[in-house]
XYZ file of C-alpha atoms in Angstrom:
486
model
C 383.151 204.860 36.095
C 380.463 207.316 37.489
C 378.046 206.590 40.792
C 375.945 208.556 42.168
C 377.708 209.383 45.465
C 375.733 212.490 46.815
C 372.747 210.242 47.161
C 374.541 207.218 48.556
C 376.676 209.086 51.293
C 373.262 211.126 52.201
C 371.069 208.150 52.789
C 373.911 206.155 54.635
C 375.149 208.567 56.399
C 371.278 209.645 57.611
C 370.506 205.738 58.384
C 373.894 205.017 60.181
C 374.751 208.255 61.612
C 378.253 208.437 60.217
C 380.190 211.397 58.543
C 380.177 211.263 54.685
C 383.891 211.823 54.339
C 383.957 208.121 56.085
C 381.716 206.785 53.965
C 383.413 208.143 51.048
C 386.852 207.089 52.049
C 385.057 203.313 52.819
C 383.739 202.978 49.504
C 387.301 204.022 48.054
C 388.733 201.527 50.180
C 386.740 199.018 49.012
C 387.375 199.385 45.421
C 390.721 199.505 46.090
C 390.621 195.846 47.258
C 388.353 194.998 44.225
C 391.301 196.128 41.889
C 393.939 194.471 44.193
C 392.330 191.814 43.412
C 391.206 192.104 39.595
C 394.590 193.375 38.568
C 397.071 191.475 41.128
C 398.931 194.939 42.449
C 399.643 195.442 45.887
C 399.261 199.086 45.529
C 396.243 200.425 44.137
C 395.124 204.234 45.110
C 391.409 204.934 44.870
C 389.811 208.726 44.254
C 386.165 209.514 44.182
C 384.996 212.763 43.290
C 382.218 213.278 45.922
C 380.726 216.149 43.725
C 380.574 214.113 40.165
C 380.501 210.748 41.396
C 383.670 209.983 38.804
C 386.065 207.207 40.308
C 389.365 206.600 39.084
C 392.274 204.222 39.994
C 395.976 203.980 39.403
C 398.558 201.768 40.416
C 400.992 203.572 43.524
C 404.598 203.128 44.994
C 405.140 204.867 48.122
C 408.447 206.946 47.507
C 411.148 205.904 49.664
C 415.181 206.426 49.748
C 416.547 202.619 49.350
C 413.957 200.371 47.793
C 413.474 197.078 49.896
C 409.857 195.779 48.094
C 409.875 197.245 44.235
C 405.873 195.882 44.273
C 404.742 198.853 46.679
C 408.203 200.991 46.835
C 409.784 203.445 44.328
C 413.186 205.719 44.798
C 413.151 209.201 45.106
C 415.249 209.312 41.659
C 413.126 207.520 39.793
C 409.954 209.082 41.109
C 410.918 212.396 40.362
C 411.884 211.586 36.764
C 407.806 211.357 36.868
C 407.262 213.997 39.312
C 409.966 216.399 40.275
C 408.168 217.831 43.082
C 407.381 214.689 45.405
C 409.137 213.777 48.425
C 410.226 211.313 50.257
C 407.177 209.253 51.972
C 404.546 210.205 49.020
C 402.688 208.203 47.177
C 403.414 208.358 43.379
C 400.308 207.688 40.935
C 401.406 205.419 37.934
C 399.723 203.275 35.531
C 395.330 204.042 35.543
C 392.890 201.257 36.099
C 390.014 200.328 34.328
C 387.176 199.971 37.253
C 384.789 198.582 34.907
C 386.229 196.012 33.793
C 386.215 194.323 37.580
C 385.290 190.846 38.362
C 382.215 189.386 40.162
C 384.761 188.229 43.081
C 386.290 191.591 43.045
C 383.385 192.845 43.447
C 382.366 190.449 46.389
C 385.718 191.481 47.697
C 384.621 194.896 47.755
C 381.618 194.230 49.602
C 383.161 192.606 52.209
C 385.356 195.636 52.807
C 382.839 198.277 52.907
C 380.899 196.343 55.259
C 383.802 196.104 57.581
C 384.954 199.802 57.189
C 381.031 201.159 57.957
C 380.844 198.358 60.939
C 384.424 200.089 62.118
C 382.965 203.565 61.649
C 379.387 202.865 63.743
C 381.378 201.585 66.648
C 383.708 204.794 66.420
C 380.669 206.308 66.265
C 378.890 204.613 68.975
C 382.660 204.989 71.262
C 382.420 208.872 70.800
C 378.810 209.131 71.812
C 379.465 206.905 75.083
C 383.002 207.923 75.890
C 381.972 211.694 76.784
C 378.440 209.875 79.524
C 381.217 208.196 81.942
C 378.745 208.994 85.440
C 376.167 209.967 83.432
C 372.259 207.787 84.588
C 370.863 206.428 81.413
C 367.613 204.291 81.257
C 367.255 201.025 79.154
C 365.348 197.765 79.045
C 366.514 194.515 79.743
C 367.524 192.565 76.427
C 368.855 189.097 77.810
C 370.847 187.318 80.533
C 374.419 186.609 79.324
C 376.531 184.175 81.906
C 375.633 186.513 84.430
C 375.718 189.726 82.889
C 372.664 191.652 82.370
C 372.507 193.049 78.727
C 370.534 196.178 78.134
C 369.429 197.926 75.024
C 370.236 201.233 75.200
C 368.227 202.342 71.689
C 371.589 202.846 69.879
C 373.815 199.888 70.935
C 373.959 197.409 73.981
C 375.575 198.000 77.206
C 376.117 195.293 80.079
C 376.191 195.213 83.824
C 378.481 192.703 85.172
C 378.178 190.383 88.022
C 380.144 193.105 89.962
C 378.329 195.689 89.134
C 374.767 194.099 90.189
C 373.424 194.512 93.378
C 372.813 191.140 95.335
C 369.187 190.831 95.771
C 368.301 192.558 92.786
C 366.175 190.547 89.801
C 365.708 191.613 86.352
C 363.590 189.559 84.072
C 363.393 190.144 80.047
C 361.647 193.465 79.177
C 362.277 194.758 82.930
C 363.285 198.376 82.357
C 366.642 200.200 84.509
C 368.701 202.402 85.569
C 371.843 202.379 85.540
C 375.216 205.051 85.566
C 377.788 204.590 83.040
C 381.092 203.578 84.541
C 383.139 202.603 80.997
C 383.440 202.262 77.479
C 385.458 200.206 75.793
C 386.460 199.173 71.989
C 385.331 195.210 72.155
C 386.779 193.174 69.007
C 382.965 193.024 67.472
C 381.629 195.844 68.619
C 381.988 198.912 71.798
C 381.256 197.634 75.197
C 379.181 200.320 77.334
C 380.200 199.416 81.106
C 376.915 200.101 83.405
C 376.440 199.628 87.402
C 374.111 199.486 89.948
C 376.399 199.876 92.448
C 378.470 202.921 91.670
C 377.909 205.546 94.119
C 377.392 208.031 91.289
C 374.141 206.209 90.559
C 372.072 207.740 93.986
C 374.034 211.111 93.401
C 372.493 211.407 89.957
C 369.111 210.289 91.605
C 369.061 212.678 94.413
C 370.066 215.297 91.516
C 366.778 214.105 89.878
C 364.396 213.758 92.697
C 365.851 216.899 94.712
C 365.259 220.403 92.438
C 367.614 222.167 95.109
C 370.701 219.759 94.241
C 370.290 219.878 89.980
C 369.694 223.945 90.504
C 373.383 223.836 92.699
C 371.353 225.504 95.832
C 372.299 222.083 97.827
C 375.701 220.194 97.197
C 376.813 216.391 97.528
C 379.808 216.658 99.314
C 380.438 213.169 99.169
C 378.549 209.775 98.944
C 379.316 205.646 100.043
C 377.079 203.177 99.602
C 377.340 199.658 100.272
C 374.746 198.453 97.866
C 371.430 196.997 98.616
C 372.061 197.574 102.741
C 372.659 201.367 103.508
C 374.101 204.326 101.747
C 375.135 207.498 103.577
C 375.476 211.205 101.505
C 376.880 214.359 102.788
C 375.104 217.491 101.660
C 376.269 220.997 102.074
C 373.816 223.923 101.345
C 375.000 227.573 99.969
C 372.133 228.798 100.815
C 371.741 229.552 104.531
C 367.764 229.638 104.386
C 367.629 226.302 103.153
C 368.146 223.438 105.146
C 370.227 220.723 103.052
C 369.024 217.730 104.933
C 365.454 218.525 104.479
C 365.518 219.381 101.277
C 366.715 215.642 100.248
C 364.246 214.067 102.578
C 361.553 215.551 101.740
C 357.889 215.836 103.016
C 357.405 213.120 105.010
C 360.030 211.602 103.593
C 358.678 211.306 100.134
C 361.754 212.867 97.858
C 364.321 209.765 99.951
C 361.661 207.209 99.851
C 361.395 207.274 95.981
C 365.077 206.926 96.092
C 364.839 203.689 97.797
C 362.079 202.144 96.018
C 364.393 202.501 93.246
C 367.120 200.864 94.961
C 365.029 197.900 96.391
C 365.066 199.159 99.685
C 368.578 200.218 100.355
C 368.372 202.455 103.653
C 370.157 205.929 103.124
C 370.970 208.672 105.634
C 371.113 212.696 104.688
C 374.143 213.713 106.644
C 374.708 217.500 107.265
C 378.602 218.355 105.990
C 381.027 220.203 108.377
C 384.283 221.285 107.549
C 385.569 220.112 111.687
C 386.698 216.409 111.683
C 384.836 216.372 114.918
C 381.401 217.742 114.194
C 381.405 215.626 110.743
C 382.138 212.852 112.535
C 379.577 212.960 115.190
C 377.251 213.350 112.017
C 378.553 210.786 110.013
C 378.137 208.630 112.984
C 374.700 209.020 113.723
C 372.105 207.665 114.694
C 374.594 207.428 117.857
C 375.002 209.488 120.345
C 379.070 209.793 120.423
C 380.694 211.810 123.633
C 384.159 212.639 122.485
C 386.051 212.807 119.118
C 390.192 212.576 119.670
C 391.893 213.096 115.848
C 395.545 211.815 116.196
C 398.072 210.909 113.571
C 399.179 207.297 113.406
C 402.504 206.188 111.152
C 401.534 203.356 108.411
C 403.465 201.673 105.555
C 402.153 201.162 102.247
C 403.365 199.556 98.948
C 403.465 201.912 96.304
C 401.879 201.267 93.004
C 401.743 203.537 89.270
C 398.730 204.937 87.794
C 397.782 200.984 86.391
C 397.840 199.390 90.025
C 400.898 197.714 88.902
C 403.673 197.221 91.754
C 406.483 199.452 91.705
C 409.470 197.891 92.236
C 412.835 199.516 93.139
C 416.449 198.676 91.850
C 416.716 195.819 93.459
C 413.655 194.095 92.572
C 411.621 194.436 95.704
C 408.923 196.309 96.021
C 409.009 200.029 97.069
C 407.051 201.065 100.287
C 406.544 204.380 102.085
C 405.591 205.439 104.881
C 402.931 208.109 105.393
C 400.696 209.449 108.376
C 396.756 208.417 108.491
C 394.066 209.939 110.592
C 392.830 207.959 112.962
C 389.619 208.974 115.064
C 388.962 207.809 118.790
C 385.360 207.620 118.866
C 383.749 207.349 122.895
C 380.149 206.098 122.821
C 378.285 205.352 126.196
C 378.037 201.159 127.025
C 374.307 201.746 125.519
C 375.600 203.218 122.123
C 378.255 201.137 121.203
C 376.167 198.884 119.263
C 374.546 201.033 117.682
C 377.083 202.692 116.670
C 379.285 200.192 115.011
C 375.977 198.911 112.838
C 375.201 195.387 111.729
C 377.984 193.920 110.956
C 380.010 196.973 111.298
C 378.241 198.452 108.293
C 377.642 201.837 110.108
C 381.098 202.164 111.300
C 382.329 201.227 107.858
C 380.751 203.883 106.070
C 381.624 206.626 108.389
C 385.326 205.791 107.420
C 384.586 205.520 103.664
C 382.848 209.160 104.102
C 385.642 210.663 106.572
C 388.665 209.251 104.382
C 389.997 208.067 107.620
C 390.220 205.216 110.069
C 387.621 205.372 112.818
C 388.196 203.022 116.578
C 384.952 203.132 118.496
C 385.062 202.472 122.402
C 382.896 202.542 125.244
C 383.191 204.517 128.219
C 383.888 201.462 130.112
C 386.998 200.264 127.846
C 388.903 203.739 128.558
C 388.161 203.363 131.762
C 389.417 200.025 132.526
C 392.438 201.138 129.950
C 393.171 204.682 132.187
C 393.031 202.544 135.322
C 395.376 199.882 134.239
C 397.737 202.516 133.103
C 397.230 204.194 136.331
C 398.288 200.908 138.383
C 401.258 200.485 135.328
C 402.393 204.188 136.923
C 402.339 203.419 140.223
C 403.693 200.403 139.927
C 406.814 201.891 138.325
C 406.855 204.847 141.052
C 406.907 201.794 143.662
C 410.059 200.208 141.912
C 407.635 197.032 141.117
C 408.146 195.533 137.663
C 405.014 193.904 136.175
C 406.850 190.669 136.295
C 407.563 191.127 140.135
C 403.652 191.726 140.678
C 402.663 188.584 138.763
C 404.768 186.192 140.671
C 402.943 184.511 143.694
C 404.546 184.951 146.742
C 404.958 181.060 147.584
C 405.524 179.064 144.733
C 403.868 175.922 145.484
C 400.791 173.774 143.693
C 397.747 176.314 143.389
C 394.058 174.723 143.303
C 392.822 176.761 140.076
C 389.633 179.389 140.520
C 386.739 179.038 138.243
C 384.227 182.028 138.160
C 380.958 180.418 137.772
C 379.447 183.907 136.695
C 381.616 184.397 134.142
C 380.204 185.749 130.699
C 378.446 183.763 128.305
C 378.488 185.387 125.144
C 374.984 185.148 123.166
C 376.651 182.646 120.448
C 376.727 180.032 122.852
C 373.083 180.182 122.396
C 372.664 176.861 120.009
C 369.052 177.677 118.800
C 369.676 181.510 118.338
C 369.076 182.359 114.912
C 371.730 185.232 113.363
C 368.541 187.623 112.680
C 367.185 186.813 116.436
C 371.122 187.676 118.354
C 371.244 190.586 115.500
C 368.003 192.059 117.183
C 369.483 191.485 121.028
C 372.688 193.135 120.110
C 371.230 196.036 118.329
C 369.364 197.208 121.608
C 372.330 196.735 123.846
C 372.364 192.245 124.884
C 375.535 190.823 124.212
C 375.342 187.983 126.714
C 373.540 185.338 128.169
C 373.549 187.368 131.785
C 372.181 190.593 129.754
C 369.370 188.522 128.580
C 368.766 187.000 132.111
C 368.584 190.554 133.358
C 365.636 191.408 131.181
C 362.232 190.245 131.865
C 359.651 188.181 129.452
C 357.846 191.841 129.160
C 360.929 193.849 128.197
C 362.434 191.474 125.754
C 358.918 191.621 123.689
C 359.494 195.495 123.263
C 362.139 194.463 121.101
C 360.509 194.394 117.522
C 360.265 191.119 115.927
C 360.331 189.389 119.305
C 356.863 188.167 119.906
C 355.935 186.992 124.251
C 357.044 182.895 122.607
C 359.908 183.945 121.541
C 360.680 186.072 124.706
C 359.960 183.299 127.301
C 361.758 180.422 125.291
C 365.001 182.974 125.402
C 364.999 182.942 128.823
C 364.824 179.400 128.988
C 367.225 179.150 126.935
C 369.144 181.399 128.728
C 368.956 179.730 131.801
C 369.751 176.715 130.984
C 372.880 177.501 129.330
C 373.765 179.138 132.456
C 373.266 176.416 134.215
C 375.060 173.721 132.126
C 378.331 176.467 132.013
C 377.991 176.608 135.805
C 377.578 172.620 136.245
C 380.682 172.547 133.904
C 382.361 174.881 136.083
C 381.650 172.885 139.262
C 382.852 169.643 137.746
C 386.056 170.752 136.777
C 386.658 172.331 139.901
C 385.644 169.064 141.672
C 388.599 167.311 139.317
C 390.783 169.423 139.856
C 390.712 168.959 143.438
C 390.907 165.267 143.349
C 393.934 165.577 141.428
């Protein structure tokens, strides 16, 4: 039986991108099965001659010492009465099969199997194409929405971007194109599954690359990058160049090379932080836009729970799980009363990020907390100087019934607020008012400097203010009353 191979393996191999010695080895395969079939052997071996196109079959026995299945097993003794030069784990050629003489369902069979080999041999395909891109941006068009997923056609296959890997307030509709960074490929039952994000950091380092000419030429470095996506994203850039100023460069003129950067991102805020190689300095960066007044770097013991390369637990002789103990950096950040706010973040988002970019753990306090702290270790001193135990301090000096005190002034924190919306005490705290007296201290004038806080709005805090004052100090005056009745 002849076939014109050449021809077939070209025009295959052309439309489905696979190497002809696959094909070639697929179509052998596949006649193989048709003969298995036809001729009910177990061991068939198939050879095509790629340069004739001849095709020829024979039934095989795979050469082996003892002989446990005689249908697809021969000994070495009685294979080398055939052939005196094969070995042990060859395959030995006997009886030739007459290809031509196969059956319609043979030939079905055969179908079948070369299908499945050249589906096998596009996903290898598609695997090694993919498998070399891991942080690599590609661009694709949204195909459909599947349980959450996003699927995108990427021209050649389909890759997804799971729920995890989608950014919160982000919509895609059918047809939408995006970009996204490939994080993983992996060999799915049916076909290869090309892992994409729109959160991976590695997505606004290859954008910056894109947008900033001094980053792809290597004049200007990403040291490092954290985003937390959708909100705010901060990068560390180095320059080698000492003419060229690495922050600028990424921002732009006017802004315009960060601002395209967002857009793409739907919004998400990012700071251009100068790298240093001192903690200090690269924390005062990172940091920004507070003002911080002292850095202290100091080593702090912590136990962890050690796990192997899988994130499985490792667990020791005994069955409990091994821990160590190691040192982490921790940084004692001092902000003025005025910065502290602003420089932990909304929700602690600036704080947060500043320790994802430093690799350590960061403890922000005002000026006012290490001084109350130094003064009560000051009076812990003396107190020990004196011979006075804390204990002995605390006592009262007669012990008999006490009418309790009840500060009337003391701090109302802006929660207690009822009608105070989350965005509206946001706004206060970000410019410094963290109470109800802070508020109070502020006139109708001053609070409507504060953007998105209209004169209304500033007057009706202040009543509101008051009067939640008023009820804590009526409160305060009632139990006092009580108590002294009691």
């Amino acid at each position: 039986m002849k076939l014109d191979i050449n021809t077939l393996v070209r025009q295959v191999a052309a439309e489905r991108d696979i190497e002809p010695e696959k094909l070639i080895d697929a179509v052998a395969e596949a006649i193989s099965s048709a003969a298995r079939k036809h001729y009910k052997e177990r061991s068939v071996h198939t050879h095509i001659d790629p340069e004739t196109g001849e095709i020829r079959c024979w039934v095989s026995r795979t050469v082996v010492e003892e002989v446990e299945d005689p249908e697809i097993e021969i000994s070495l003794e009685e294979a080398r009465e055939i052939d005196p030069e094969i070995e042990v784990g060859g395959t030995l050629l006997l009886d030739p099969l007459d290809t031509s003489a196969l059956g319609r369902i043979a030939a079905q069979s055969a179908r079948q199997v070369l299908f499945q080999r050249v589906r096998e041999a596009e996903r290898a395909v598609v695997y090694r194409n993919y498998s070399g891109r891991i942080g690599e941006m590609i661009n694709g068009i949204v195909k459909r929405m599947d349980r959450g997923a996003i699927i995108v056609e990427l021209g050649d296959t389909e890759g997804i971007i799971p729920r995890g890997h989608q950014v919160r307030h982000e919509r895609y509709g059918q047809g939408d194109r995006i970009r996204a960074v490939v994080v993983d490929v992996t060999m799915d039952a049916a076909r290869p599954q090309v892992v994409l994000s729109r959160t991976d950091p590695r997505l606004l380092e290859k954008l910056l690359e894109m947008e900033v000419p001094e980053i792809y030429d290597g004049t200007v470095a990403i040291k490092h990058c954290v985003r937390e996506p959708g909100e705010r994203a901060k990068v560390a850039v180095f320059s080698r160049d000492r003419d060229v100023d690495p922050v600028g460069a990424c921002v732009g003129l006017k802004g315009s090379r960060v601002q395209a950067i967002t857009r793409e991102l739907k919004g998400e805020k990012i700071d251009i932080i100068p790298w240093n190689n001192d903690l200090v300095t690269f924390a005062q960066n990172a940091l920004a836009p507070a003002k911080i007044n002292r850095v202290a770097v100091r080593e702090e013991p912590i136990t962890i729970q050690l796990r192997d390369e899988e994130g499985n637990v490792l667990l020791g002789e005994d069955g409990n799980p091994v821990y160590e103990q190691q040192m982490e950096t921790v940084l004692d950040v001092i902000v003025g009363p005025e910065q502290l706010s602003l420089a932990i973040g909304k929700r602690g988002q600036n704080v947060r990020l500043a320790s994802k970019l430093l690799g350590c753990r960061i403890e922000i306090k005002s000026e006012d907390a290490v001084k109350d702290e130094l003064a009560s270790a000051l009076a812990s001193m003396l107190r020990e100087m004196e011979g006075i135990s804390d204990e002995e301090e605390s006592l009262p000096e007669v012990l008999e019934p006490t009418t309790p005190s009840y500060d009337y002034d003391e701090l109302i924190p802006l929660e207690d607020l009822a009608a105070l919306t989350d965005r509206l005490r946001e706004r206060l705290e970000d410019h410094g008012l963290h109470t109800v007296q802070d508020v109070l201290a502020k006139t109708a004038e001053e609070l409507s400097d504060i953007p998105g806080i209209g004169p209304v709005t500033a007057k009706r805090l202040l009543d509101m203010a008051r009067e939640t004052l008023e009820a804590a100090r009526a409160d305060a005056a009632a139990a006092e009353e009580e108590a002294r009745e009691e």
